[in-house]
Amino acid sequence: MKKFTSLALAAALALGALPAAADYKDEYRVSTVVPAPFPWGIAAERWAELVAERTDGRINMAIYPGAQLVQGDQTREFTAMRRGVIDMAVGSTINWSPQILELNIFSMPFLMPDYAALDALTGGPVGERLFEIIEANGVIPLGWAENGFREVTNSQRAIRTPADMSGLKMRVVGSPIYNDIFTALGANPTQMSWADAQPALTTGAVDGQENPLTIYSVLNMHELGQSYVTLWHYVADPLIFAVNQQVWESFTEEDREIVRQSALDAGAHGIEVARTGLTEDDQSLIEQIEGYGVTVVRLSDEERQAFIDATRPVYDAWRDRIGADLVEMAEESVANR
Ligand code: X2X
């Protein structure tokens, strides 16, 4: 580095002109849970491709799926990124909820009835607030992609009422709100990582699980005995593109802008892929799953209301943990969508 007077140094710092591309790492490690062709992995790959192209290879990002950088324990991804064990991630709000309680907003049962509601949260004041909180925790969030609305599946019977869930052994994800939801519904939830979930489904150690239908279809869960799907749209998990703070600060201003814009572009693409075949106008993915002989239950409004009522105590209990202000903000965003 050339000699700077302290004034010039301060000015350079202020302009963000100090980091030099020459100091960049050979590779930036990007954590995801699932790889392409899951929409999640597609979004991460697109991000890496766009950044490589737009920086002429200055920033080389490699995707590490399976949460392998944290030995498969996806609930430790956020902490590892904060500490710099992971440089970057495209992570689910569920998996980061143990550290950032407010991200449980997306896991509030039946808060978001449709894609417009999900977009109203990520694209509105709730999304802004969440990004501030993440940044205050030492990680730089850049944009949103999507895992999707999580539908419930199982090997035993069609679920139309909360009573149909009674006693079903369900694999759930790593935020305690899921234990509460499935317990309230009379099921028998057991929390496990995605790495453990796959063998548990294969061997029948669990009866069911909940995940977006893109996960169901890429994994061919109908071949794992998951013969019953209920479209209940109870929660959705968006994905967040994020970068460790020190890594972010090491990038030049120009490169930060490229990394951010590439995340936004990759996110738009990822969201489109995540919704393909799952919208009102295009139900082709659902039809494909029915074509395998799977029973797909579409709940009437009345039937759905029974699930809303049964999980209301969980919603109310978590309102306080997440923060009543944020929950109110979210409810307003949904109502005004
Ligand atoms: O573990 C899951 O179910 C998954 C892949 O959807 C997440 O990482 C939240």
Coordinates of C-alpha atoms and ligand atoms in Angstrom, one line a residue:
M1 CA 0.0 0.0 0.0
K2 CA 1.2 3.5 -0.8
K3 CA 1.9 6.0 2.0
F4 CA -1.2 7.9 3.1
T5 CA -1.3 11.0 5.2
S6 CA -3.9 10.4 7.9
L7 CA -6.2 12.8 6.2
A8 CA -5.9 11.1 2.9
L9 CA -6.4 7.8 4.7
A10 CA -9.6 9.0 6.4
A11 CA -10.8 10.3 3.0
A12 CA -10.0 7.0 1.3
L13 CA -11.8 5.1 4.0
A14 CA -14.8 7.4 3.7
L15 CA -14.9 6.8 0.0
G16 CA -14.5 3.1 0.5
A17 CA -11.5 3.4 -1.9
L18 CA -9.1 1.6 0.3
P19 CA -9.8 -2.1 -0.3
A20 CA -7.9 -3.3 -3.3
A21 CA -9.1 -6.2 -5.4
A22 CA -5.6 -7.6 -5.2
D23 CA -6.3 -8.6 -1.6
Y24 CA -9.3 -10.8 -2.5
K25 CA -9.5 -14.4 -1.6
D26 CA -9.0 -17.0 -4.3
E27 CA -12.5 -18.4 -3.4
Y28 CA -15.5 -17.2 -1.4
R29 CA -17.4 -20.0 0.2
V30 CA -21.2 -19.7 -0.2
S31 CA -23.4 -21.9 2.0
T32 CA -26.8 -23.3 1.0
V33 CA -28.8 -26.2 2.2
V34 CA -29.9 -27.7 -1.1
P35 CA -28.1 -27.4 -4.5
A36 CA -29.5 -27.0 -8.0
P37 CA -31.9 -28.1 -9.4
F38 CA -33.8 -27.0 -6.3
P39 CA -34.8 -23.3 -6.9
W40 CA -32.6 -22.5 -3.8
G41 CA -29.5 -23.9 -5.4
I42 CA -30.4 -22.3 -8.8
A43 CA -30.5 -18.9 -7.1
A44 CA -27.2 -19.4 -5.4
E45 CA -25.5 -20.5 -8.7
R46 CA -27.0 -17.6 -10.6
W47 CA -25.5 -15.2 -8.0
A48 CA -22.1 -16.7 -8.3
E49 CA -22.2 -16.7 -12.1
L50 CA -23.4 -13.1 -12.4
V51 CA -20.7 -11.9 -9.9
A52 CA -18.0 -13.8 -11.7
E53 CA -19.1 -12.4 -15.1
R54 CA -19.5 -8.8 -13.9
T55 CA -16.3 -8.7 -11.9
D56 CA -14.3 -10.3 -14.7
G57 CA -13.5 -13.1 -12.3
R58 CA -12.2 -10.9 -9.5
I59 CA -14.7 -12.4 -7.1
N60 CA -14.9 -16.2 -7.3
M61 CA -17.8 -17.7 -5.4
A62 CA -18.1 -21.5 -4.9
I63 CA -21.4 -23.0 -3.6
Y64 CA -21.2 -25.5 -0.7
P65 CA -24.6 -27.2 -0.4
G66 CA -25.9 -29.5 2.3
A67 CA -24.8 -26.9 4.9
Q68 CA -21.5 -28.8 4.8
L69 CA -19.5 -25.9 6.1
V70 CA -21.3 -26.4 9.4
Q71 CA -21.3 -30.2 9.2
G72 CA -25.0 -30.3 8.0
D73 CA -26.3 -28.3 11.0
Q74 CA -28.1 -25.6 9.1
T75 CA -29.1 -23.9 12.3
R76 CA -25.5 -22.9 12.8
E77 CA -25.1 -21.3 9.4
F78 CA -25.8 -17.7 10.5
T79 CA -23.3 -17.9 13.4
A80 CA -20.6 -19.4 11.1
M81 CA -21.2 -16.6 8.6
R82 CA -21.0 -14.0 11.3
R83 CA -17.7 -15.4 12.5
G84 CA -16.3 -15.7 9.0
V85 CA -16.2 -19.5 8.9
I86 CA -18.6 -19.0 6.0
D87 CA -18.0 -16.0 3.6
M88 CA -21.5 -15.8 2.2
A89 CA -24.8 -17.7 2.2
V90 CA -28.2 -18.0 0.6
G91 CA -30.0 -19.0 3.7
S92 CA -33.6 -19.8 4.8
T93 CA -35.2 -17.5 7.3
I94 CA -36.1 -20.6 9.3
N95 CA -32.5 -21.7 9.6
W96 CA -31.3 -18.3 10.9
S97 CA -34.3 -17.9 13.3
P98 CA -32.4 -19.5 16.2
Q99 CA -30.1 -16.5 16.2
I100 CA -32.4 -13.8 14.8
L101 CA -35.7 -14.4 16.6
E102 CA -37.5 -11.8 14.4
L103 CA -37.1 -14.0 11.4
N104 CA -39.7 -16.3 12.9
I105 CA -42.2 -13.8 11.5
F106 CA -42.3 -16.0 8.3
S107 CA -43.1 -19.0 10.5
M108 CA -46.1 -17.5 12.1
P109 CA -48.8 -20.0 11.2
F110 CA -51.2 -18.7 8.6
L111 CA -50.0 -15.1 8.6
M112 CA -49.3 -15.1 4.8
P113 CA -52.2 -16.5 2.8
D114 CA -50.6 -16.0 -0.7
Y115 CA -47.6 -14.9 -2.6
A116 CA -48.8 -11.3 -2.5
A117 CA -48.6 -11.4 1.3
L118 CA -45.1 -12.9 1.2
D119 CA -44.0 -10.2 -1.2
A120 CA -45.6 -7.5 1.0
L121 CA -43.4 -8.7 3.9
T122 CA -40.1 -9.1 2.1
G123 CA -40.6 -6.0 -0.1
G124 CA -42.0 -3.7 2.6
P125 CA -41.2 -2.3 6.0
V126 CA -40.9 -5.7 7.6
G127 CA -38.2 -6.7 5.2
E128 CA -36.4 -3.4 5.8
R129 CA -36.5 -3.9 9.6
L130 CA -35.3 -7.5 9.3
F131 CA -32.3 -6.4 7.2
E132 CA -31.4 -3.8 9.8
I133 CA -31.5 -6.4 12.5
I134 CA -29.4 -8.8 10.5
E135 CA -26.8 -6.0 9.8
A136 CA -26.8 -5.1 13.5
N137 CA -25.8 -8.8 14.0
G138 CA -22.7 -8.5 11.9
V139 CA -23.9 -9.9 8.6
I140 CA -24.7 -7.9 5.4
P141 CA -28.0 -8.9 3.9
L142 CA -28.4 -8.1 0.2
G143 CA -31.7 -9.5 -1.2
W144 CA -34.4 -12.1 -1.2
A145 CA -34.9 -15.4 -3.0
E146 CA -37.4 -18.1 -2.1
N147 CA -37.8 -21.7 -0.8
G148 CA -41.6 -21.4 -0.8
F149 CA -44.9 -22.2 0.9
R150 CA -44.4 -25.2 3.0
E151 CA -47.0 -27.9 2.5
V152 CA -47.5 -30.9 4.8
T153 CA -47.0 -34.4 3.4
N154 CA -47.1 -37.9 5.0
S155 CA -47.3 -41.6 4.3
Q156 CA -50.3 -42.5 6.4
R157 CA -53.5 -40.7 5.4
A158 CA -55.0 -37.6 3.8
I159 CA -55.0 -34.6 6.1
R160 CA -58.1 -32.5 6.0
T161 CA -58.6 -31.6 9.6
P162 CA -56.3 -31.1 12.6
A163 CA -57.7 -34.5 13.9
D164 CA -56.1 -36.2 10.9
M165 CA -52.7 -35.2 12.2
S166 CA -53.2 -36.9 15.5
G167 CA -50.2 -39.0 16.5
L168 CA -48.3 -38.5 13.1
K169 CA -44.6 -38.5 13.6
M170 CA -43.5 -35.4 11.8
R171 CA -40.0 -34.2 10.9
V172 CA -39.8 -30.5 11.6
V173 CA -37.1 -27.8 10.9
G174 CA -34.9 -26.1 13.4
S175 CA -37.0 -23.3 14.9
P176 CA -38.9 -24.2 18.1
I177 CA -42.0 -22.6 16.7
Y178 CA -42.5 -25.7 14.6
N179 CA -42.5 -28.0 17.6
D180 CA -45.2 -25.8 19.0
I181 CA -47.3 -25.7 15.9
F182 CA -47.3 -29.5 15.4
T183 CA -47.8 -30.2 19.0
A184 CA -50.8 -27.9 19.0
L185 CA -52.2 -29.9 16.1
G186 CA -51.8 -33.1 18.0
A187 CA -49.0 -34.5 15.9
N188 CA -45.7 -35.8 17.3
P189 CA -43.0 -33.5 15.9
T190 CA -39.3 -34.3 15.9
Q191 CA -36.7 -31.7 15.0
M192 CA -33.9 -32.7 12.6
S193 CA -31.6 -31.3 10.0
W194 CA -32.3 -31.7 6.3
A195 CA -29.3 -34.2 6.2
D196 CA -31.1 -36.4 8.8
A197 CA -34.5 -35.8 7.4
Q198 CA -33.8 -37.7 4.1
P199 CA -32.8 -41.0 5.7
A200 CA -35.6 -40.7 8.2
L201 CA -38.1 -40.4 5.4
T202 CA -36.5 -43.2 3.4
T203 CA -36.6 -45.7 6.4
G204 CA -40.0 -44.5 7.5
A205 CA -38.6 -43.4 10.9
V206 CA -41.0 -40.4 10.4
D207 CA -44.4 -40.4 8.9
G208 CA -44.2 -37.0 7.3
Q209 CA -42.6 -33.7 6.8
E210 CA -43.3 -30.2 5.6
N211 CA -41.5 -28.5 2.8
P212 CA -42.2 -26.5 -0.4
L213 CA -43.4 -28.7 -3.3
T214 CA -40.3 -28.0 -5.3
I215 CA -38.3 -29.8 -2.6
Y216 CA -40.9 -32.6 -2.7
S217 CA -40.6 -33.0 -6.4
V218 CA -36.9 -32.7 -6.9
L219 CA -36.4 -35.3 -4.1
N220 CA -39.1 -37.5 -5.6
M221 CA -40.7 -37.8 -2.2
H222 CA -43.6 -39.8 -3.7
E223 CA -41.0 -42.6 -4.1
L224 CA -40.3 -42.3 -0.3
G225 CA -43.9 -43.2 0.6
Q226 CA -45.0 -39.6 1.0
S227 CA -48.3 -40.4 -0.7
Y228 CA -50.5 -37.6 0.8
V229 CA -50.0 -33.9 0.3
T230 CA -52.1 -31.2 1.9
L231 CA -51.9 -27.7 0.4
W232 CA -52.4 -25.6 3.5
H233 CA -50.0 -22.7 2.9
Y234 CA -49.3 -22.4 6.6
V235 CA -45.9 -20.7 6.4
A236 CA -43.4 -19.8 3.7
D237 CA -39.6 -19.4 4.0
P238 CA -37.9 -16.8 1.9
L239 CA -34.2 -17.0 1.4
I240 CA -31.7 -14.2 2.1
F241 CA -28.5 -13.5 0.2
A242 CA -25.9 -12.4 2.7
V243 CA -22.2 -11.7 3.2
N244 CA -19.9 -11.8 6.2
Q245 CA -19.2 -8.2 7.3
Q246 CA -15.4 -8.3 7.0
V247 CA -15.6 -9.9 3.6
W248 CA -18.0 -7.1 2.5
E249 CA -15.7 -4.4 3.8
S250 CA -12.8 -5.9 1.9
F251 CA -14.6 -5.4 -1.4
T252 CA -14.2 -2.2 -3.4
E253 CA -17.2 0.1 -3.6
E254 CA -17.7 -1.0 -7.2
D255 CA -17.5 -4.7 -6.4
R256 CA -20.0 -4.3 -3.5
E257 CA -22.4 -2.8 -5.9
I258 CA -21.9 -5.7 -8.3
V259 CA -22.4 -8.3 -5.6
R260 CA -25.5 -6.6 -4.4
Q261 CA -27.1 -6.1 -7.8
S262 CA -26.2 -9.7 -8.8
A263 CA -28.0 -10.9 -5.6
L264 CA -31.1 -8.9 -6.6
D265 CA -31.1 -10.3 -10.1
A266 CA -30.4 -13.9 -9.0
G267 CA -33.2 -13.5 -6.4
A268 CA -35.7 -12.4 -9.0
H269 CA -34.8 -15.4 -11.1
G270 CA -34.9 -17.7 -8.1
I271 CA -38.3 -16.5 -7.0
E272 CA -39.7 -17.1 -10.5
V273 CA -38.3 -20.7 -10.6
A274 CA -39.6 -21.3 -7.0
R275 CA -43.2 -20.4 -8.1
T276 CA -43.3 -22.1 -11.4
G277 CA -46.2 -24.6 -11.5
L278 CA -47.4 -23.4 -8.1
T279 CA -49.5 -20.3 -9.0
E280 CA -53.2 -19.9 -9.6
D281 CA -52.6 -19.6 -13.4
D282 CA -50.1 -22.5 -13.6
Q283 CA -50.6 -25.5 -11.3
S284 CA -48.5 -27.8 -13.5
L285 CA -46.2 -28.9 -10.6
I286 CA -49.2 -29.9 -8.5
E287 CA -50.7 -31.8 -11.5
Q288 CA -47.4 -33.5 -12.1
I289 CA -47.3 -34.7 -8.4
E290 CA -51.0 -35.9 -8.7
G291 CA -49.9 -37.8 -11.8
Y292 CA -47.6 -40.0 -9.6
G293 CA -50.8 -41.2 -7.9
V294 CA -50.3 -38.9 -4.9
T295 CA -53.4 -37.6 -3.1
V296 CA -53.3 -33.8 -3.1
V297 CA -55.8 -32.2 -0.7
R298 CA -56.9 -28.7 -1.4
L299 CA -58.5 -27.3 1.7
S300 CA -61.7 -25.2 1.5
D301 CA -61.7 -21.9 3.4
E302 CA -63.7 -23.6 6.2
E303 CA -61.3 -26.5 6.5
R304 CA -58.3 -24.1 6.5
Q305 CA -59.9 -22.1 9.3
A306 CA -59.9 -25.1 11.5
F307 CA -56.1 -25.2 11.3
I308 CA -55.9 -21.5 11.9
D309 CA -58.0 -21.8 15.0
A310 CA -56.0 -24.8 16.3
T311 CA -52.7 -22.9 15.9
R312 CA -53.8 -19.5 17.2
P313 CA -52.4 -20.1 20.7
V314 CA -49.0 -20.7 19.1
Y315 CA -49.3 -17.5 17.1
D316 CA -50.3 -15.5 20.2
A317 CA -47.4 -16.9 22.3
W318 CA -44.9 -16.2 19.5
R319 CA -46.2 -12.6 19.0
D320 CA -44.4 -11.6 22.2
R321 CA -41.2 -13.5 21.4
I322 CA -40.9 -12.0 18.0
G323 CA -42.0 -8.6 19.1
A324 CA -45.6 -7.3 19.0
D325 CA -44.6 -4.3 16.9
L326 CA -43.1 -6.3 14.2
V327 CA -46.0 -8.7 14.1
E328 CA -48.4 -5.8 13.9
M329 CA -46.4 -4.3 11.1
A330 CA -46.5 -7.6 9.2
E331 CA -50.3 -8.0 9.7
E332 CA -50.8 -4.5 8.3
S333 CA -48.6 -5.2 5.3
V334 CA -50.6 -8.4 4.6
A335 CA -53.9 -6.6 5.0
N336 CA -52.9 -3.8 2.6
R337 CA -51.2 -6.0 0.0
Ligands
X2X1 O1 -34.6 -28.4 6.1 C1 -35.5 -28.1 5.4 O2 -36.6 -28.5 5.4 C2 -35.2 -27.0 4.3 C3 -34.4 -27.6 3.2 O3 -36.4 -26.6 3.8 C4 -34.6 -25.9 5.0 O4 -33.4 -25.7 5.0 C5 -35.4 -24.9 5.7

